[in-house]
Coordinates of C-alpha atoms in Angstrom, one line a residue:
M544 CA 26.7 18.3 -19.8
K545 CA 27.6 17.5 -15.9
I546 CA 26.5 21.2 -15.4
L547 CA 22.9 20.8 -17.3
T548 CA 22.6 17.2 -15.1
R549 CA 23.5 19.0 -11.7
Y550 CA 21.2 21.9 -12.6
S551 CA 18.1 19.8 -14.1
I552 CA 18.4 17.5 -10.8
K553 CA 19.0 20.3 -8.4
S554 CA 16.1 22.4 -9.9
I555 CA 13.7 19.4 -9.9
L556 CA 14.2 18.3 -6.4
T557 CA 13.8 21.6 -5.1
V558 CA 10.5 22.5 -6.1
F559 CA 9.6 18.5 -5.4
L560 CA 10.4 19.1 -1.7
I561 CA 8.8 22.6 -1.4
A562 CA 5.3 21.2 -3.4
L563 CA 5.8 18.1 -1.1
M564 CA 5.6 20.1 1.9
I565 CA 3.0 22.3 0.7
F566 CA 0.6 19.2 -0.3
S567 CA 1.4 17.6 2.9
F568 CA 0.1 20.8 5.1
L569 CA -3.3 21.0 3.0
V570 CA -3.4 17.2 3.9
M571 CA -2.5 17.8 7.4
A572 CA -5.2 20.6 7.7
V573 CA -7.9 18.8 5.7
E574 CA -7.6 15.3 8.1
T575 CA -7.8 18.0 10.8
F576 CA -10.5 19.7 10.3
M577 CA -12.1 16.6 9.2
H578 CA -11.8 15.1 12.9
L579 CA -12.4 18.4 14.8
D580 CA -15.5 17.4 16.4
S581 CA -13.4 14.3 17.7
F582 CA -10.7 15.8 19.1
M583 CA -12.7 18.6 21.0
T584 CA -14.9 15.5 22.1
G585 CA -12.3 13.8 23.3
N586 CA -10.3 17.1 24.8
L587 CA -7.4 16.3 23.0
G588 CA -5.1 19.2 22.6
I589 CA -3.0 20.5 20.0
R590 CA -0.1 17.8 20.0
E591 CA -2.3 14.8 19.6
M592 CA -4.2 17.0 16.6
F593 CA -0.5 16.8 15.3
I594 CA 0.3 13.6 15.8
Y595 CA -3.4 12.4 14.2
A596 CA -2.2 14.7 10.9
F597 CA 1.0 13.4 10.4
S598 CA 0.2 10.5 10.6
S599 CA -2.6 10.4 8.3
L600 CA 0.0 11.5 5.7
S601 CA 0.9 7.6 5.5
T602 CA -2.5 7.3 3.6
Y603 CA -1.8 9.7 1.0
F604 CA 2.1 9.7 0.9
M605 CA 2.8 7.7 -2.8
M606 CA 0.3 10.2 -4.0
L607 CA 1.8 13.3 -2.6
I608 CA 5.0 11.8 -3.6
S609 CA 3.7 11.6 -7.5
L610 CA 1.8 15.0 -7.4
S611 CA 5.1 16.4 -6.4
I612 CA 7.6 15.1 -9.2
L613 CA 4.9 16.1 -11.7
F614 CA 4.5 19.5 -10.7
S615 CA 8.3 19.9 -10.3
I616 CA 9.4 18.3 -13.4
T617 CA 6.5 20.7 -15.2
Y618 CA 7.6 23.8 -13.7
F619 CA 11.2 23.0 -14.5
L620 CA 10.8 22.8 -18.3
S621 CA 7.6 25.2 -18.7
S622 CA 10.3 27.4 -17.0
L623 CA 13.0 26.3 -19.5
S624 CA 10.6 27.1 -22.3
A625 CA 9.6 30.3 -20.8
N626 CA 13.1 31.7 -20.5
N627 CA 14.0 30.4 -23.8
E628 CA 16.2 28.4 -21.9
L629 CA 15.3 25.6 -24.4
I630 CA 15.6 27.4 -27.4
S631 CA 19.4 27.9 -26.2
L632 CA 20.3 24.1 -25.6
Y633 CA 18.6 23.1 -29.0
T634 CA 21.3 25.6 -30.4
A635 CA 24.5 24.4 -28.6
G636 CA 23.4 20.7 -30.1
L637 CA 21.6 19.4 -27.3
S638 CA 18.5 16.5 -28.4
K639 CA 15.7 16.5 -26.8
I640 CA 16.6 13.2 -25.4
R641 CA 19.8 14.4 -23.9
I642 CA 18.0 17.2 -22.3
L643 CA 15.7 15.0 -20.8
F644 CA 18.4 11.8 -19.8
P645 CA 18.9 13.4 -16.1
I646 CA 15.2 14.0 -15.4
I647 CA 14.5 10.3 -17.1
L648 CA 17.5 8.8 -14.8
L649 CA 16.1 11.3 -11.3
S650 CA 12.4 9.6 -12.3
L651 CA 13.6 5.8 -12.1
F652 CA 16.0 6.2 -9.0
M653 CA 12.6 7.9 -6.9
T654 CA 10.2 5.3 -8.6
L655 CA 12.7 2.3 -7.3
F656 CA 13.6 3.9 -3.9
F657 CA 10.0 4.5 -2.7
F658 CA 8.9 1.4 -3.2
L659 CA 11.2 -0.1 -1.3
L660 CA 10.4 2.7 1.0
N661 CA 6.6 1.8 0.6
E662 CA 7.4 -1.6 1.3
S663 CA 9.2 -0.8 4.7
L664 CA 8.5 2.3 6.4
V665 CA 5.7 3.2 5.2
L666 CA 3.8 -0.1 6.1
E667 CA 4.6 0.4 9.8
W668 CA 3.9 4.1 9.3
K669 CA 0.3 3.2 8.4
N670 CA -0.1 0.5 11.3
Q671 CA 0.8 3.8 13.5
K672 CA -1.6 5.3 11.9
E673 CA -4.3 2.9 12.9
I674 CA -3.1 2.5 16.5
I675 CA -3.3 6.4 17.2
S676 CA -6.4 6.7 15.4
Q677 CA -7.8 3.9 17.1
E678 CA -6.4 5.4 20.5
Y679 CA -7.4 8.7 20.2
F680 CA -11.2 8.1 19.2
G681 CA -11.8 5.9 21.8
M682 CA -10.9 2.2 20.7
S683 CA -8.6 -0.5 21.3
G684 CA -5.3 0.2 19.9
T685 CA -4.3 -3.0 19.4
Y686 CA -4.8 -5.5 16.1
D687 CA -6.3 -8.5 17.7
A688 CA -8.3 -10.1 15.6
R689 CA -11.2 -11.6 16.3
N690 CA -13.6 -14.9 14.9
T691 CA -10.2 -16.0 12.9
V692 CA -10.4 -18.2 10.5
L693 CA -7.8 -19.9 8.4
Y694 CA -7.6 -22.9 6.3
D695 CA -4.6 -24.7 4.8
E696 CA -5.9 -26.6 1.3
E697 CA -2.3 -28.5 1.2
S698 CA -2.0 -29.8 4.6
G699 CA -5.9 -30.2 5.6
Y700 CA -5.4 -28.1 8.6
M701 CA -8.2 -25.7 9.5
I702 CA -8.1 -23.3 12.7
Y703 CA -10.8 -21.1 13.7
A704 CA -10.0 -18.7 17.3
D705 CA -12.0 -16.5 19.1
R706 CA -9.4 -13.7 19.0
Y707 CA -5.8 -13.4 18.3
S708 CA -3.4 -11.4 20.8
E709 CA -0.4 -10.1 18.8
S710 CA 1.2 -8.7 22.0
Y711 CA 1.4 -12.1 23.5
S712 CA 1.4 -14.3 20.2
R713 CA -1.8 -16.3 21.5
L714 CA -5.1 -17.5 20.0
Y715 CA -7.8 -17.7 22.3
S716 CA -10.4 -20.5 22.1
P717 CA -8.8 -22.2 19.0
I718 CA -10.1 -25.1 17.5
L719 CA -8.0 -27.1 15.3
I720 CA -9.3 -29.6 12.5
K721 CA -7.5 -31.8 10.1
T722 CA -9.4 -33.2 7.6
L723 CA -8.0 -36.3 4.8
D724 CA -9.9 -37.7 1.7
G725 CA -13.0 -36.3 3.2
S726 CA -13.0 -37.4 6.5
V727 CA -11.8 -35.7 9.9
K728 CA -8.8 -37.1 11.4
E729 CA -7.6 -34.7 14.1
R730 CA -9.6 -32.2 16.3
I731 CA -8.3 -30.0 18.9
E732 CA -10.0 -28.1 21.5
A733 CA -7.8 -25.8 23.9
D734 CA -8.1 -22.7 26.2
Y735 CA -5.6 -20.7 24.1
A736 CA -2.5 -21.6 22.0
E737 CA 0.9 -19.9 22.1
Y738 CA 3.7 -19.6 19.1
R739 CA 6.9 -21.0 20.1
Q740 CA 9.5 -21.7 18.1
M741 CA 7.8 -21.9 15.1
Q742 CA 5.4 -24.1 16.6
W743 CA 1.9 -23.5 18.2
V744 CA 1.5 -25.1 20.9
F745 CA -2.0 -25.8 22.4
Y746 CA -2.7 -25.9 26.6
N747 CA -5.3 -27.6 28.5
A748 CA -5.7 -29.4 24.9
R749 CA -8.4 -31.9 24.4
V750 CA -7.5 -33.8 21.4
V751 CA -9.4 -36.1 19.3
L752 CA -7.7 -38.6 16.9
N753 CA -8.9 -40.7 14.2
E754 CA -6.7 -43.0 12.9
N755 CA -7.7 -46.1 10.3
G756 CA -11.2 -45.7 11.9
E757 CA -10.0 -45.9 15.9
I758 CA -11.0 -42.9 18.0
D759 CA -8.6 -42.4 20.4
S760 CA -9.2 -39.4 22.9
F761 CA -7.3 -37.8 25.4
T762 CA -6.0 -34.4 27.3
E763 CA -2.7 -32.6 27.4
K764 CA -1.7 -29.8 29.2
E765 CA 0.9 -29.0 26.3
Y766 CA 0.3 -30.7 22.7
A767 CA 2.3 -29.4 19.7
D768 CA 1.4 -30.7 16.1
P769 CA 4.0 -31.1 14.0
G770 CA 2.3 -30.5 10.5
F771 CA 0.3 -27.6 11.8
K772 CA 2.7 -24.9 10.3
I773 CA 0.6 -21.7 9.7
P774 CA 3.1 -18.8 10.7
E775 CA 2.0 -16.2 13.4
E776 CA 1.8 -13.9 10.5
M777 CA -0.9 -15.0 8.8
F778 CA -2.8 -14.3 12.4
R779 CA -1.7 -10.9 12.6
S780 CA -2.4 -10.2 8.8
Q781 CA -6.1 -11.2 9.4
N782 CA -7.4 -8.3 11.0
L783 CA -5.3 -6.0 8.6
Q784 CA -6.0 -4.9 5.0
I785 CA -3.7 -5.9 2.1
E786 CA -2.3 -2.4 2.0
T787 CA -0.7 -3.2 5.4
M788 CA 0.4 -6.5 4.9
E789 CA 4.0 -7.3 4.8
L790 CA 4.3 -7.8 0.9
R791 CA 5.1 -11.9 1.1
Y792 CA 2.5 -12.9 3.6
A793 CA 0.5 -10.4 1.4
Y794 CA 1.3 -12.6 -1.7
E795 CA 0.9 -16.2 0.5
Y796 CA -2.7 -14.9 1.7
L797 CA -4.1 -14.1 -1.4
E798 CA -3.0 -17.0 -2.6
R799 CA -5.1 -19.0 0.0
M800 CA -8.3 -16.8 -0.2
E801 CA -8.1 -17.5 -4.3
R802 CA -8.7 -21.4 -3.4
V803 CA -11.2 -20.7 -0.9
N804 CA -13.2 -17.1 -1.4
R805 CA -12.8 -15.9 -5.2
I806 CA -15.0 -12.9 -4.6
S807 CA -13.0 -11.8 -1.5
W808 CA -9.4 -12.6 -3.7
Q809 CA -11.0 -10.3 -6.3
E810 CA -11.1 -7.0 -3.7
G811 CA -7.9 -8.3 -2.1
M812 CA -5.8 -8.8 -5.4
T813 CA -7.5 -5.5 -6.5
E814 CA -5.8 -3.5 -3.4
F815 CA -2.7 -5.3 -4.0
L816 CA -2.1 -4.4 -7.3
R817 CA -2.8 -0.8 -6.6
R818 CA -0.4 -0.9 -3.8
L819 CA 2.3 -2.6 -6.3
S820 CA 1.0 -0.1 -8.8
S821 CA 1.3 3.3 -6.4
P822 CA 5.2 3.8 -6.6
L823 CA 4.8 3.2 -10.4
G824 CA 2.5 6.9 -10.3
I825 CA 5.9 8.6 -10.0
L826 CA 7.3 7.1 -13.1
V827 CA 4.4 7.2 -15.1
L828 CA 3.6 10.9 -14.2
A829 CA 7.2 11.9 -14.6
I830 CA 6.9 10.5 -18.3
I831 CA 3.7 12.4 -19.1
A832 CA 5.2 15.7 -17.6
M833 CA 8.2 15.0 -19.7
S834 CA 5.8 14.3 -23.0
M835 CA 3.7 17.1 -22.6
N836 CA 3.6 20.6 -24.7
Y837 CA 5.8 23.3 -23.9
T838 CA 5.4 25.2 -27.1
F839 CA 2.4 27.5 -26.1
K840 CA 2.4 31.0 -27.7
K841 CA 1.6 32.7 -24.3
N842 CA 1.3 32.2 -20.2
V843 CA 3.9 29.0 -20.8
L844 CA 4.0 28.2 -17.2
L845 CA 0.3 28.7 -16.5
F846 CA -0.9 26.5 -19.2
S847 CA 1.6 23.8 -18.0
I848 CA 0.6 23.7 -14.3
V849 CA -2.9 23.7 -15.6
Q850 CA -2.1 21.0 -18.2
S851 CA -0.2 18.9 -15.1
L852 CA -3.5 19.4 -13.1
V853 CA -5.6 18.1 -15.3
I854 CA -3.8 14.8 -16.0
A855 CA -3.4 14.2 -12.1
V856 CA -6.7 14.3 -11.7
V857 CA -7.2 11.8 -14.8
Y858 CA -4.9 9.4 -13.4
Y859 CA -5.9 9.1 -9.9
V860 CA -9.9 9.5 -10.7
A861 CA -9.6 6.6 -13.8
D862 CA -7.5 4.4 -10.7
M863 CA -10.3 4.8 -8.4
V864 CA -13.1 3.9 -11.3
F865 CA -11.2 0.9 -12.7
S866 CA -10.2 -0.5 -9.0
I867 CA -14.0 -0.1 -8.0
A868 CA -14.9 -2.1 -10.9
A869 CA -12.1 -4.8 -10.2
R870 CA -13.4 -5.4 -6.7
Q871 CA -17.2 -6.2 -8.1
G872 CA -15.6 -8.4 -11.0
A873 CA -16.8 -6.3 -13.8
I874 CA -13.1 -6.1 -14.9
S875 CA -10.3 -7.9 -14.5
V876 CA -8.2 -7.3 -11.4
Y877 CA -5.1 -6.6 -13.4
A878 CA -6.5 -4.1 -15.4
V879 CA -6.2 -1.2 -12.5
F880 CA -2.4 -2.0 -13.3
Y881 CA -2.4 -0.7 -16.7
L882 CA -5.7 1.0 -17.6
P883 CA -5.1 4.1 -15.4
P884 CA -1.6 4.7 -17.0
L885 CA -2.7 4.4 -20.7
I886 CA -5.5 6.3 -20.5
T887 CA -3.4 9.1 -19.1
V888 CA -0.9 8.8 -21.7
A889 CA -3.5 9.0 -24.7
L890 CA -5.1 12.2 -22.5
S891 CA -1.9 14.3 -22.2
Y892 CA -1.0 13.1 -26.1
L893 CA -4.2 15.0 -26.7
I894 CA -3.8 17.8 -25.1
S895 CA -0.6 18.3 -25.8
F896 CA -1.9 18.1 -29.8
L897 CA -4.6 20.8 -28.9
G898 CA -1.9 22.8 -27.2
K899 CA 0.2 23.0 -30.3
K900 CA -3.0 25.2 -31.9
I901 CA -2.8 27.5 -28.7

């Protein structure tokens, strides 16, 4: 039993790594070719081309992992069938579940591992990709957000800033307004504001307070409102896409967006669910690979690989189509989480049924 487990895992991981390297090389080649004119115009060398191409893998990382695991499991099981090893295992009294059990455990482990990796190192990898692409193509290499507006419905604070600088943790030309029961209770204008010790400090601030109908205005060199508690990360995330926000800030941002702008929430939530479901593609495609038909009368390996490629294309096309529909509000945003796997599994069983007649 242990021999079968070790053999299955080792064989699958070997093919998985080889497939991942091949797929990664193809993606890097395509990315380099697509930006070849920009590299030549910017007088960038081979080193810069390689750095950019490697950073571009972050965009396709989870898809490459999912395709590689689909291909490796398909190759392993089809090889067992083609070499009549499956018949030997069945003859030895092993059930199909026992043969697939190590593969199921491996798929679950890889799904969890790459989910955690996708929410940590891959996020930073994607951020570095944006910095590199902006620097190489003649744009600013920072994440400075411009014309930033945030509103906290619970506390009634709304802030506008011309620019947010991540390097200095600073908001430039900020205007802070606090409302209560439909009236303005406080207004602060400043040259800039810095985030220090978990609070925003406004410099050269012009403050106007409305307390019980009495207006009081004054200026302060440094002024901090203890009630204004929007964290710095929310401003940093303003200029980033949902795919690259930290998980907890992405969730908090979407909660705020749902109350303020339903259309923007629809688009953001769609991308957020796609991000969460991308590691599940590993498990979904692995299950599909295990459920495919490997009893072709001839050319088992060829038919199995073609079958896995067709299923992979359907899965990612379905993901793209339903995500577009969800962003436009044609379907529920949560459909992007469950419809692509359901459609792909249904197609897999259909192909397996038809394959039994070949």
